[in-house]
PDB file of C-alpha atoms in Angstrom:
ATOM      1  CA  MET A 297     -42.838 -17.343  12.532  1.00 52.00           C
ATOM      2  CA  ASN A 298     -39.248 -16.229  12.888  1.00 58.00           C
ATOM      3  CA  HIS A 299     -38.007 -19.642  13.982  1.00 68.00           C
ATOM      4  CA  ILE A 300     -37.243 -22.610  11.713  1.00 73.00           C
ATOM      5  CA  LEU A 301     -37.784 -26.112  13.044  1.00 73.00           C
ATOM      6  CA  SER A 302     -35.123 -28.619  11.947  1.00 75.00           C
ATOM      7  CA  TYR A 303     -35.838 -32.315  12.484  1.00 74.00           C
ATOM      8  CA  LYS A 304     -33.881 -35.217  10.928  1.00 73.00           C
ATOM      9  CA  GLY A 305     -32.932 -33.216   7.861  1.00 70.00           C
ATOM     10  CA  TYR A 306     -36.376 -31.653   7.433  1.00 78.00           C
ATOM     11  CA  ARG A 307     -36.876 -27.912   7.850  1.00 76.00           C
ATOM     12  CA  PHE A 308     -40.324 -26.579   8.743  1.00 76.00           C
ATOM     13  CA  TYR A 309     -41.187 -22.965   7.942  1.00 70.00           C
ATOM     14  CA  GLN A 310     -44.359 -21.378   9.281  1.00 73.00           C
ATOM     15  CA  THR A 311     -45.551 -19.345   6.299  1.00 72.00           C
ATOM     16  CA  THR A 312     -49.011 -18.121   7.292  1.00 74.00           C
ATOM     17  CA  TYR A 313     -51.990 -18.436   9.635  1.00 71.00           C
ATOM     18  CA  ASP A 314     -55.453 -19.669   8.750  1.00 69.00           C
ATOM     19  CA  SER A 315     -58.096 -17.002   8.301  1.00 68.00           C
ATOM     20  CA  ASP A 316     -59.561 -17.838  11.711  1.00 68.00           C
ATOM     21  CA  THR A 317     -56.047 -17.696  13.256  1.00 66.00           C
ATOM     22  CA  LEU A 318     -56.655 -21.139  14.792  1.00 70.00           C
ATOM     23  CA  GLY A 319     -54.319 -22.971  12.444  1.00 74.00           C
ATOM     24  CA  SER A 320     -51.006 -22.483  10.633  1.00 74.00           C
ATOM     25  CA  THR A 321     -49.615 -23.393   7.238  1.00 77.00           C
ATOM     26  CA  PHE A 322     -46.091 -24.821   7.109  1.00 72.00           C
ATOM     27  CA  THR A 323     -43.620 -25.205   4.244  1.00 78.00           C
ATOM     28  CA  VAL A 324     -41.411 -28.276   4.476  1.00 77.00           C
ATOM     29  CA  ALA A 325     -37.957 -28.544   2.864  1.00 76.00           C
ATOM     30  CA  HIS A 326     -35.728 -31.615   2.811  1.00 71.00           C
ATOM     31  CA  ASP A 327     -32.188 -31.223   1.487  1.00 68.00           C
ATOM     32  CA  PRO A 328     -29.764 -32.689   4.052  1.00 67.00           C
ATOM     33  CA  LEU A 329     -26.662 -32.346   1.864  1.00 68.00           C
ATOM     34  CA  GLY A 330     -27.512 -29.106   0.112  1.00 66.00           C
ATOM     35  CA  ILE A 331     -26.730 -26.750   2.962  1.00 67.00           C
ATOM     36  CA  SER A 332     -23.408 -28.423   3.732  1.00 70.00           C
ATOM     37  CA  LEU A 333     -22.403 -28.356   0.067  1.00 71.00           C
ATOM     38  CA  VAL A 334     -23.345 -24.706  -0.310  1.00 73.00           C
ATOM     39  CA  TYR A 335     -21.358 -23.603   2.734  1.00 72.00           C
ATOM     40  CA  ALA A 336     -18.428 -25.810   1.718  1.00 75.00           C
ATOM     41  CA  GLY A 337     -18.494 -24.040  -1.640  1.00 76.00           C
ATOM     42  CA  TYR A 338     -18.495 -20.656   0.089  1.00 76.00           C
ATOM     43  CA  ALA A 339     -15.524 -21.742   2.209  1.00 78.00           C
ATOM     44  CA  LEU A 340     -13.550 -22.910  -0.842  1.00 77.00           C
ATOM     45  CA  PHE A 341     -14.364 -19.683  -2.649  1.00 76.00           C
ATOM     46  CA  LEU A 342     -13.171 -17.664   0.334  1.00 75.00           C
ATOM     47  CA  ILE A 343      -9.911 -19.641   0.568  1.00 79.00           C
ATOM     48  CA  ALA A 344      -9.281 -19.204  -3.157  1.00 73.00           C
ATOM     49  CA  PHE A 345     -10.054 -15.509  -2.918  1.00 70.00           C
ATOM     50  CA  ILE A 346      -7.614 -14.991  -0.051  1.00 71.00           C
ATOM     51  CA  ALA A 347      -4.943 -17.001  -1.881  1.00 67.00           C
ATOM     52  CA  PHE A 348      -5.389 -14.762  -4.905  1.00 64.00           C
ATOM     53  CA  PHE A 349      -4.321 -11.713  -2.892  1.00 59.00           C
ATOM     54  CA  PHE A 350      -1.566 -13.370  -0.873  1.00 56.00           C
ATOM     55  CA  THR A 351       0.139 -15.153  -3.762  1.00 52.00           C
ATOM     56  CA  ASP A 352       2.324 -13.360  -6.269  1.00 51.00           C
ATOM     57  CA  ARG A 353       1.215 -13.712  -9.899  1.00 50.00           C
ATOM     58  CA  LYS A 354       4.498 -15.243 -10.925  1.00 46.00           C
ATOM     59  CA  LEU A 355       4.321 -17.818  -8.147  1.00 47.00           C
ATOM     60  CA  ARG A 356       0.776 -18.741  -9.134  1.00 49.00           C
ATOM     61  CA  ALA A 357       2.000 -19.426 -12.664  1.00 49.00           C
ATOM     62  CA  VAL A 358       4.733 -21.676 -11.304  1.00 45.00           C
ATOM     63  CA  ALA A 359       2.284 -23.489  -9.040  1.00 47.00           C
ATOM     64  CA  ARG A 360       0.055 -24.332 -11.993  1.00 50.00           C
ATOM     65  CA  LYS A 361       2.928 -26.018 -13.829  1.00 50.00           C
ATOM     66  CA  VAL A 362       4.748 -27.756 -11.023  1.00 44.00           C
ATOM     67  CA  GLY A 363       3.246 -30.085  -8.429  1.00 45.00           C
ATOM     68  CA  GLY A 364       4.006 -31.569  -5.039  1.00 43.00           C
ATOM     69  CA  VAL A 365       7.411 -31.094  -3.500  1.00 40.00           C
ATOM     70  CA  ALA A 366       8.792 -29.452  -6.623  1.00 41.00           C
ATOM     71  CA  THR A 367       6.317 -26.583  -6.198  1.00 38.00           C
ATOM     72  CA  ALA A 368       7.332 -25.997  -2.598  1.00 42.00           C
ATOM     73  CA  ILE A 369      11.011 -26.008  -3.539  1.00 35.00           C
ATOM     74  CA  MET A 370      10.410 -23.589  -6.391  1.00 37.00           C
ATOM     75  CA  LEU A 371       8.397 -21.193  -4.232  1.00 39.00           C
ATOM     76  CA  PHE A 372      11.094 -21.230  -1.566  1.00 40.00           C
ATOM     77  CA  THR A 373      13.811 -20.621  -4.154  1.00 38.00           C
ATOM     78  CA  VAL A 374      12.033 -17.716  -5.821  1.00 39.00           C
ATOM     79  CA  GLY A 375      11.042 -16.151  -2.524  1.00 44.00           C
ATOM     80  CA  SER A 376      14.587 -16.239  -1.196  1.00 42.00           C
ATOM     81  CA  GLU A 377      16.314 -15.209  -4.419  1.00 42.00           C
ATOM     82  CA  PHE A 378      16.813 -11.582  -3.461  1.00 43.00           C
ATOM     83  CA  THR A 379      17.689 -12.383   0.152  1.00 46.00           C
ATOM     84  CA  ALA A 380      20.383 -14.820  -0.926  1.00 40.00           C
ATOM     85  CA  SER A 381      21.798 -12.345  -3.425  1.00 46.00           C
ATOM     86  CA  ALA A 382      21.763  -9.532  -0.905  1.00 46.00           C
ATOM     87  CA  ALA A 383      23.372 -11.659   1.777  1.00 45.00           C
ATOM     88  CA  GLY A 384      26.570 -11.815  -0.242  1.00 51.00           C
ATOM     89  CA  ASN A 385      26.813  -8.029  -0.431  1.00 59.00           C
ATOM     90  CA  LYS A 386      27.666  -5.473   2.201  1.00 78.00           C
ATOM     91  CA  ALA A 387      24.640  -3.470   3.300  1.00 85.00           C
ATOM     92  CA  PRO A 388      24.598  -0.070   1.558  1.00 90.00           C
ATOM     93  CA  LYS A 389      24.685   3.192   3.463  1.00 92.00           C
ATOM     94  CA  THR A 390      21.512   4.955   4.500  1.00 94.00           C
ATOM     95  CA  LEU A 391      20.044   7.184   7.194  1.00 94.00           C
ATOM     96  CA  SER A 392      18.954   5.936  10.582  1.00 94.00           C
ATOM     97  CA  LYS A 393      15.397   4.639  10.770  1.00 94.00           C
ATOM     98  CA  GLU A 394      14.283   7.618  12.871  1.00 95.00           C
ATOM     99  CA  THR A 395      15.796  10.252  10.572  1.00 95.00           C
ATOM    100  CA  ALA A 396      14.496   8.501   7.460  1.00 95.00           C
ATOM    101  CA  ALA A 397      11.022   8.391   9.031  1.00 95.00           C
ATOM    102  CA  GLN A 398      11.205  12.152   9.586  1.00 96.00           C
ATOM    103  CA  PHE A 399      12.091  12.503   5.918  1.00 95.00           C
ATOM    104  CA  GLY A 400       9.056  10.381   5.031  1.00 95.00           C
ATOM    105  CA  ASP A 401       6.853  12.737   7.047  1.00 96.00           C
ATOM    106  CA  LEU A 402       7.447  15.584   4.581  1.00 97.00           C
ATOM    107  CA  TYR A 403       4.814  16.483   1.996  1.00 97.00           C
ATOM    108  CA  VAL A 404       5.411  15.943  -1.715  1.00 96.00           C
ATOM    109  CA  PHE A 405       3.421  16.487  -4.902  1.00 96.00           C
ATOM    110  CA  TYR A 406       3.229  13.053  -6.513  1.00 93.00           C
ATOM    111  CA  HIS A 407       0.945  11.685  -9.237  1.00 91.00           C
ATOM    112  CA  GLU A 408      -1.078  14.898  -9.301  1.00 92.00           C
ATOM    113  CA  ARG A 409      -1.798  14.907  -5.568  1.00 94.00           C
ATOM    114  CA  VAL A 410      -0.150  15.857  -2.275  1.00 96.00           C
ATOM    115  CA  CYS A 411       0.911  12.914  -0.137  1.00 95.00           C
ATOM    116  CA  PRO A 412       3.548  12.012   2.472  1.00 96.00           C
ATOM    117  CA  LEU A 413       7.013  11.339   1.080  1.00 96.00           C
ATOM    118  CA  GLN A 414       6.628   7.887   2.628  1.00 96.00           C
ATOM    119  CA  THR A 415       4.267   7.005  -0.261  1.00 95.00           C
ATOM    120  CA  VAL A 416       6.910   7.952  -2.827  1.00 94.00           C
ATOM    121  CA  ALA A 417       9.470   5.892  -0.907  1.00 94.00           C
ATOM    122  CA  LYS A 418       7.221   2.837  -0.944  1.00 93.00           C
ATOM    123  CA  ASP A 419       6.545   3.093  -4.683  1.00 90.00           C
ATOM    124  CA  PHE A 420      10.250   3.643  -5.360  1.00 91.00           C
ATOM    125  CA  ARG A 421      11.254   0.556  -3.383  1.00 90.00           C
ATOM    126  CA  VAL A 422       8.611  -1.638  -5.021  1.00 87.00           C
ATOM    127  CA  LYS A 423       9.583  -0.460  -8.500  1.00 87.00           C
ATOM    128  CA  LEU A 424      13.242  -1.332  -7.937  1.00 88.00           C
ATOM    129  CA  TYR A 425      13.053  -4.365  -5.659  1.00 86.00           C
ATOM    130  CA  GLY A 426       9.506  -5.680  -5.810  1.00 82.00           C
ATOM    131  CA  ASN A 427       8.202  -7.005  -2.501  1.00 76.00           C
ATOM    132  CA  SER A 428      11.578  -8.387  -1.454  1.00 75.00           C
ATOM    133  CA  ASP A 429      13.136  -7.374   1.835  1.00 81.00           C
ATOM    134  CA  VAL A 430      16.049  -4.968   1.326  1.00 88.00           C
ATOM    135  CA  TYR A 431      18.466  -5.593   4.207  1.00 89.00           C
ATOM    136  CA  GLY A 432      15.651  -4.947   6.675  1.00 90.00           C
ATOM    137  CA  PHE A 433      15.553  -1.263   5.679  1.00 94.00           C
ATOM    138  CA  THR A 434      12.329   0.730   5.703  1.00 93.00           C
ATOM    139  CA  ASP A 435      11.028   2.251   2.475  1.00 93.00           C
ATOM    140  CA  GLU A 436      12.215   5.682   3.599  1.00 95.00           C
ATOM    141  CA  GLN A 437      15.700   4.310   4.293  1.00 95.00           C
ATOM    142  CA  VAL A 438      15.855   2.830   0.790  1.00 94.00           C
ATOM    143  CA  LEU A 439      14.808   6.111  -0.828  1.00 95.00           C
ATOM    144  CA  THR A 440      17.098   8.323   1.260  1.00 95.00           C
ATOM    145  CA  GLY A 441      19.911   5.825   0.731  1.00 94.00           C
ATOM    146  CA  TRP A 442      19.580   6.365  -3.004  1.00 94.00           C
ATOM    147  CA  ILE A 443      19.339  10.148  -2.567  1.00 93.00           C
ATOM    148  CA  PHE A 444      22.398  10.626  -0.362  1.00 94.00           C
ATOM    149  CA  TYR A 445      24.466   7.465  -0.962  1.00 92.00           C
ATOM    150  CA  GLY A 446      23.604   6.635  -4.563  1.00 88.00           C
ATOM    151  CA  SER A 447      26.959   5.059  -5.408  1.00 87.00           C
ATOM    152  CA  SER A 448      26.537   2.657  -2.482  1.00 88.00           C
ATOM    153  CA  TRP A 449      23.212   1.429  -3.875  1.00 90.00           C
ATOM    154  CA  ARG A 450      23.929   1.025  -7.580  1.00 84.00           C
ATOM    155  CA  ASP A 451      25.243  -2.535  -7.270  1.00 78.00           C
ATOM    156  CA  ILE A 452      22.403  -3.823  -5.064  1.00 77.00           C
ATOM    157  CA  PRO A 453      20.513  -6.527  -7.017  1.00 72.00           C
ATOM    158  CA  GLN A 454      17.173  -5.289  -8.287  1.00 70.00           C
ATOM    159  CA  LYS A 455      14.140  -7.389  -9.142  1.00 62.00           C
ATOM    160  CA  HIS A 456      14.121  -9.331 -12.397  1.00 52.00           C
ATOM    161  CA  ARG A 457      13.462  -7.085 -15.375  1.00 52.00           C
ATOM    162  CA  LYS A 458      10.752  -8.587 -17.563  1.00 54.00           C
ATOM    163  CA  ASN A 459      11.577  -6.489 -20.628  1.00 54.00           C
ATOM    164  CA  ALA A 460      13.535  -3.510 -21.871  1.00 52.00           C
ATOM    165  CA  ASN A 461      10.674  -1.095 -21.190  1.00 57.00           C
ATOM    166  CA  ASP A 462      10.555  -2.186 -17.553  1.00 67.00           C
ATOM    167  CA  ALA A 463      14.296  -1.625 -17.172  1.00 73.00           C
ATOM    168  CA  GLN A 464      14.079   1.742 -18.912  1.00 77.00           C
ATOM    169  CA  ASP A 465      11.228   2.834 -16.651  1.00 76.00           C
ATOM    170  CA  ARG A 466      13.270   2.032 -13.562  1.00 79.00           C
ATOM    171  CA  GLN A 467      16.312   3.823 -14.907  1.00 82.00           C
ATOM    172  CA  GLN A 468      14.208   6.894 -15.650  1.00 83.00           C
ATOM    173  CA  THR A 469      12.918   6.812 -12.075  1.00 82.00           C
ATOM    174  CA  ILE A 470      16.471   6.742 -10.718  1.00 85.00           C
ATOM    175  CA  ASN A 471      17.543   9.557 -13.057  1.00 85.00           C
ATOM    176  CA  ALA A 472      14.546  11.671 -12.013  1.00 81.00           C
ATOM    177  CA  LEU A 473      15.489  11.127  -8.379  1.00 85.00           C
ATOM    178  CA  PHE A 474      19.072  12.273  -8.915  1.00 83.00           C
ATOM    179  CA  THR A 475      18.065  15.359 -10.925  1.00 80.00           C
ATOM    180  CA  GLY A 476      15.583  16.310  -8.210  1.00 76.00           C
ATOM    181  CA  GLU A 477      12.518  16.481 -10.468  1.00 78.00           C
ATOM    182  CA  PHE A 478      11.098  13.391  -8.740  1.00 81.00           C
ATOM    183  CA  LEU A 479      10.740  15.307  -5.461  1.00 92.00           C
ATOM    184  CA  LYS A 480       8.415  18.292  -5.733  1.00 95.00           C
ATOM    185  CA  LEU A 481       8.791  19.390  -2.122  1.00 96.00           C
ATOM    186  CA  TYR A 482       8.325  23.151  -2.372  1.00 97.00           C
ATOM    187  CA  PRO A 483       4.801  24.637  -2.550  1.00 96.00           C
ATOM    188  CA  LEU A 484       4.348  28.238  -3.676  1.00 96.00           C
ATOM    189  CA  PRO A 485       0.997  30.072  -3.842  1.00 94.00           C
ATOM    190  CA  ASP A 486       0.286  32.564  -6.627  1.00 90.00           C
ATOM    191  CA  SER A 487      -1.567  35.869  -6.282  1.00 86.00           C
ATOM    192  CA  LEU A 488      -4.902  34.027  -6.416  1.00 88.00           C
ATOM    193  CA  GLY A 489      -3.919  31.556  -3.706  1.00 87.00           C
ATOM    194  CA  ARG A 490      -3.448  28.628  -6.094  1.00 92.00           C
ATOM    195  CA  VAL A 491      -0.574  26.434  -4.940  1.00 95.00           C
ATOM    196  CA  THR A 492       2.006  24.994  -7.324  1.00 95.00           C
ATOM    197  CA  TRP A 493       4.640  22.510  -6.166  1.00 96.00           C
ATOM    198  CA  TYR A 494       8.229  22.790  -7.390  1.00 96.00           C
ATOM    199  CA  ALA A 495      11.299  20.596  -7.357  1.00 94.00           C
ATOM    200  CA  GLN A 496      14.655  22.062  -6.383  1.00 92.00           C
ATOM    201  CA  ASN A 497      15.811  22.648  -9.960  1.00 91.00           C
ATOM    202  CA  ASP A 498      12.483  23.734 -11.491  1.00 93.00           C
ATOM    203  CA  LYS A 499      12.088  27.217 -12.945  1.00 93.00           C
ATOM    204  CA  LEU A 500      10.720  29.359 -10.125  1.00 94.00           C
ATOM    205  CA  PRO A 501       8.343  32.356 -10.335  1.00 93.00           C
ATOM    206  CA  ASP A 502      10.049  35.690 -11.054  1.00 91.00           C
ATOM    207  CA  GLU A 503       8.252  37.430  -8.187  1.00 91.00           C
ATOM    208  CA  LEU A 504       9.724  35.036  -5.620  1.00 93.00           C
ATOM    209  CA  SER A 505      11.602  36.704  -2.765  1.00 93.00           C
ATOM    210  CA  ASP A 506      15.360  36.194  -2.441  1.00 94.00           C
ATOM    211  CA  ASP A 507      14.985  34.295   0.837  1.00 95.00           C
ATOM    212  CA  GLU A 508      12.446  31.872  -0.624  1.00 95.00           C
ATOM    213  CA  TRP A 509      14.526  31.433  -3.773  1.00 96.00           C
ATOM    214  CA  LEU A 510      17.637  30.590  -1.727  1.00 96.00           C
ATOM    215  CA  PHE A 511      15.707  28.209   0.523  1.00 96.00           C
ATOM    216  CA  ILE A 512      14.335  26.214  -2.416  1.00 95.00           C
ATOM    217  CA  ARG A 513      17.641  26.124  -4.280  1.00 95.00           C
ATOM    218  CA  LYS A 514      19.914  25.382  -1.314  1.00 95.00           C
ATOM    219  CA  SER A 515      17.961  23.575   1.418  1.00 95.00           C
ATOM    220  CA  MET A 516      18.430  20.066  -0.004  1.00 93.00           C
ATOM    221  CA  ASN A 517      22.122  20.760  -0.591  1.00 93.00           C
ATOM    222  CA  TYR A 518      22.435  21.834   3.039  1.00 96.00           C
ATOM    223  CA  ILE A 519      20.586  18.707   4.173  1.00 96.00           C
ATOM    224  CA  GLY A 520      23.009  16.635   2.097  1.00 94.00           C
ATOM    225  CA  GLU A 521      25.965  18.288   3.829  1.00 95.00           C
ATOM    226  CA  LEU A 522      24.455  17.466   7.222  1.00 96.00           C
ATOM    227  CA  VAL A 523      24.020  13.845   6.148  1.00 95.00           C
ATOM    228  CA  ILE A 524      27.667  13.597   5.083  1.00 93.00           C
ATOM    229  CA  SER A 525      28.892  15.185   8.316  1.00 94.00           C
ATOM    230  CA  GLY A 526      26.710  12.856  10.397  1.00 92.00           C
ATOM    231  CA  ASP A 527      25.025  15.745  12.213  1.00 94.00           C
ATOM    232  CA  GLU A 528      21.690  14.065  12.964  1.00 92.00           C
ATOM    233  CA  ALA A 529      20.551  16.815  15.338  1.00 94.00           C
ATOM    234  CA  GLY A 530      21.168  19.476  12.709  1.00 95.00           C
ATOM    235  CA  LEU A 531      19.543  17.260  10.087  1.00 95.00           C
ATOM    236  CA  SER A 532      16.417  16.881  12.217  1.00 95.00           C
ATOM    237  CA  THR A 533      16.226  20.660  12.647  1.00 96.00           C
ATOM    238  CA  ALA A 534      16.622  21.232   8.904  1.00 97.00           C
ATOM    239  CA  LEU A 535      13.836  18.763   8.109  1.00 96.00           C
ATOM    240  CA  GLU A 536      11.574  20.494  10.627  1.00 97.00           C
ATOM    241  CA  LYS A 537      12.239  23.834   8.908  1.00 97.00           C
ATOM    242  CA  LEU A 538      11.445  22.313   5.520  1.00 97.00           C
ATOM    243  CA  LYS A 539       8.137  20.938   6.785  1.00 96.00           C
ATOM    244  CA  LYS A 540       7.229  24.281   8.385  1.00 97.00           C
ATOM    245  CA  PHE A 541       7.975  25.948   5.045  1.00 97.00           C
ATOM    246  CA  GLN A 542       5.594  23.492   3.362  1.00 96.00           C
ATOM    247  CA  GLN A 543       2.866  24.111   5.934  1.00 96.00           C
ATOM    248  CA  LYS A 544       3.229  27.885   5.675  1.00 95.00           C
ATOM    249  CA  GLN A 545       3.234  28.044   1.875  1.00 95.00           C
ATOM    250  CA  ALA A 546       0.600  25.387   1.135  1.00 94.00           C
ATOM    251  CA  ALA A 547      -1.612  26.086   4.174  1.00 89.00           C
ATOM    252  CA  ASP A 548      -5.165  24.895   3.437  1.00 89.00           C
ATOM    253  CA  ALA A 549      -4.051  23.137   0.239  1.00 91.00           C
ATOM    254  CA  LEU A 550      -2.474  20.374   2.333  1.00 95.00           C
ATOM    255  CA  PRO A 551      -4.465  17.195   3.056  1.00 93.00           C
ATOM    256  CA  SER A 552      -5.987  16.892   6.508  1.00 93.00           C
ATOM    257  CA  THR A 553      -3.975  15.377   9.327  1.00 92.00           C
ATOM    258  CA  LEU A 554      -6.452  12.489   9.471  1.00 94.00           C
ATOM    259  CA  ARG A 555      -6.020  11.724   5.773  1.00 94.00           C
ATOM    260  CA  ILE A 556      -2.236  11.850   5.952  1.00 93.00           C
ATOM    261  CA  GLY A 557      -2.266   9.653   9.052  1.00 93.00           C
ATOM    262  CA  ALA A 558      -4.499   7.105   7.334  1.00 92.00           C
ATOM    263  CA  GLU A 559      -2.203   6.995   4.298  1.00 93.00           C
ATOM    264  CA  ARG A 560       0.882   6.562   6.457  1.00 92.00           C
ATOM    265  CA  LEU A 561      -0.853   3.752   8.343  1.00 89.00           C
ATOM    266  CA  TYR A 562      -1.747   2.054   5.053  1.00 85.00           C
ATOM    267  CA  ASN A 563       1.844   2.398   3.834  1.00 86.00           C
ATOM    268  CA  SER A 564       3.142   0.810   7.032  1.00 83.00           C
ATOM    269  CA  PHE A 565       1.397  -2.500   6.351  1.00 75.00           C
ATOM    270  CA  PRO A 566       3.662  -5.281   5.013  1.00 68.00           C
ATOM    271  CA  PRO A 567       3.782  -5.598   1.193  1.00 58.00           C
ATOM    272  CA  LEU A 568       1.844  -8.877   1.227  1.00 54.00           C
ATOM    273  CA  PHE A 569      -0.880  -7.588   3.537  1.00 53.00           C
ATOM    274  CA  PRO A 570      -3.851  -7.169   1.170  1.00 57.00           C
ATOM    275  CA  VAL A 571      -5.863  -4.540   2.978  1.00 57.00           C
ATOM    276  CA  ALA A 572      -8.180  -3.941   0.050  1.00 61.00           C
ATOM    277  CA  GLY A 573      -8.635  -7.682  -0.379  1.00 65.00           C
ATOM    278  CA  LEU A 574      -9.560  -8.168   3.264  1.00 68.00           C
ATOM    279  CA  PHE A 575     -12.056  -5.340   3.086  1.00 66.00           C
ATOM    280  CA  LEU A 576     -13.552  -6.892  -0.040  1.00 69.00           C
ATOM    281  CA  ILE A 577     -13.755 -10.316   1.593  1.00 75.00           C
ATOM    282  CA  SER A 578     -15.410  -8.805   4.660  1.00 74.00           C
ATOM    283  CA  GLY A 579     -17.892  -7.064   2.402  1.00 74.00           C
ATOM    284  CA  LEU A 580     -18.712 -10.306   0.604  1.00 78.00           C
ATOM    285  CA  ILE A 581     -19.224 -12.124   3.904  1.00 83.00           C
ATOM    286  CA  LEU A 582     -21.564  -9.400   5.142  1.00 76.00           C
ATOM    287  CA  LEU A 583     -23.392  -9.408   1.813  1.00 76.00           C
ATOM    288  CA  GLY A 584     -23.821 -13.187   1.982  1.00 77.00           C
ATOM    289  CA  TRP A 585     -25.116 -12.949   5.538  1.00 75.00           C
ATOM    290  CA  PHE A 586     -27.575 -10.218   4.536  1.00 70.00           C
ATOM    291  CA  VAL A 587     -28.854 -12.188   1.520  1.00 71.00           C
ATOM    292  CA  ARG A 588     -29.256 -15.309   3.658  1.00 73.00           C
ATOM    293  CA  CYS A 589     -31.253 -13.394   6.272  1.00 68.00           C
ATOM    294  CA  LEU A 590     -33.367 -11.778   3.574  1.00 63.00           C
ATOM    295  CA  ALA A 591     -34.068 -15.138   1.929  1.00 64.00           C
ATOM    296  CA  CYS A 592     -35.001 -16.620   5.300  1.00 64.00           C
ATOM    297  CA  HIS A 593     -37.466 -13.827   5.992  1.00 57.00           C
ATOM    298  CA  LEU A 594     -39.016 -14.086   2.537  1.00 52.00           C
ATOM    299  CA  SER A 595     -39.428 -17.858   2.852  1.00 54.00           C
ATOM    300  CA  ILE A 596     -41.470 -17.492   6.036  1.00 51.00           C
ATOM    301  CA  GLY A 597     -43.688 -14.779   4.641  1.00 48.00           C
ATOM    302  CA  ILE A 598     -42.198 -11.695   6.247  1.00 47.00           C
TER     303      ILE A 598
END
């Protein structure tokens, strides 16, 4: 009863046995084009769904208005706009990829949660430059470039500003970065064990020890001096000390190593790699397969 007989477009389903078990009752279906049309529809839906995640909203709007070769030319022009603009400018200063990655491995309190600094770097780069490539730099290199070589980055073309609010939001982000309030890197527990994260220039608790006070106030300045002097070995050591300070002060309040690793892996995917979209598509495919199997079983009386 679990097998369907297909013959010249006809499908035979064994639905039941006779009461004496000597005979069977079959259901016959004949729809030679229906199955092909249904699966073709599923395929088109899947293609459209994937295109929705891979195509930028602005480019989709252009594609609806322009056809043929003109569309391809427009997409190529828009996609290469930042690259062409950047090509005419000297690459700004930044840290080496390895040192910037170590910076991105620090913890930070961001959007009411603790996450790797790499997440902040990714959001910062997207807010200023969209999904465009920025001289081949990593997100951490872009962020640390702005932190330590801000004057070198101010003239780098940013993504098109849709309105004044968008431009103001980006300027506020840059200002917050320069004042230090954007980077809450220093966790401090209170007498009850509750951890609060502070930026370098935040008002600190009165009961804080002198050593901790000096570390919070001066560590980023010291790191900046190491960057200027080009002492990468000393810089690496200073970043290690900062992370150990975070681990000591925050202790169990930090996310698990597995969670941080998963977030860093997610951040490492290319900007146009729609992880959530692929998971959703996979879920829909599995759901469709399950419904099809269920319908097949129901049609044959199981």
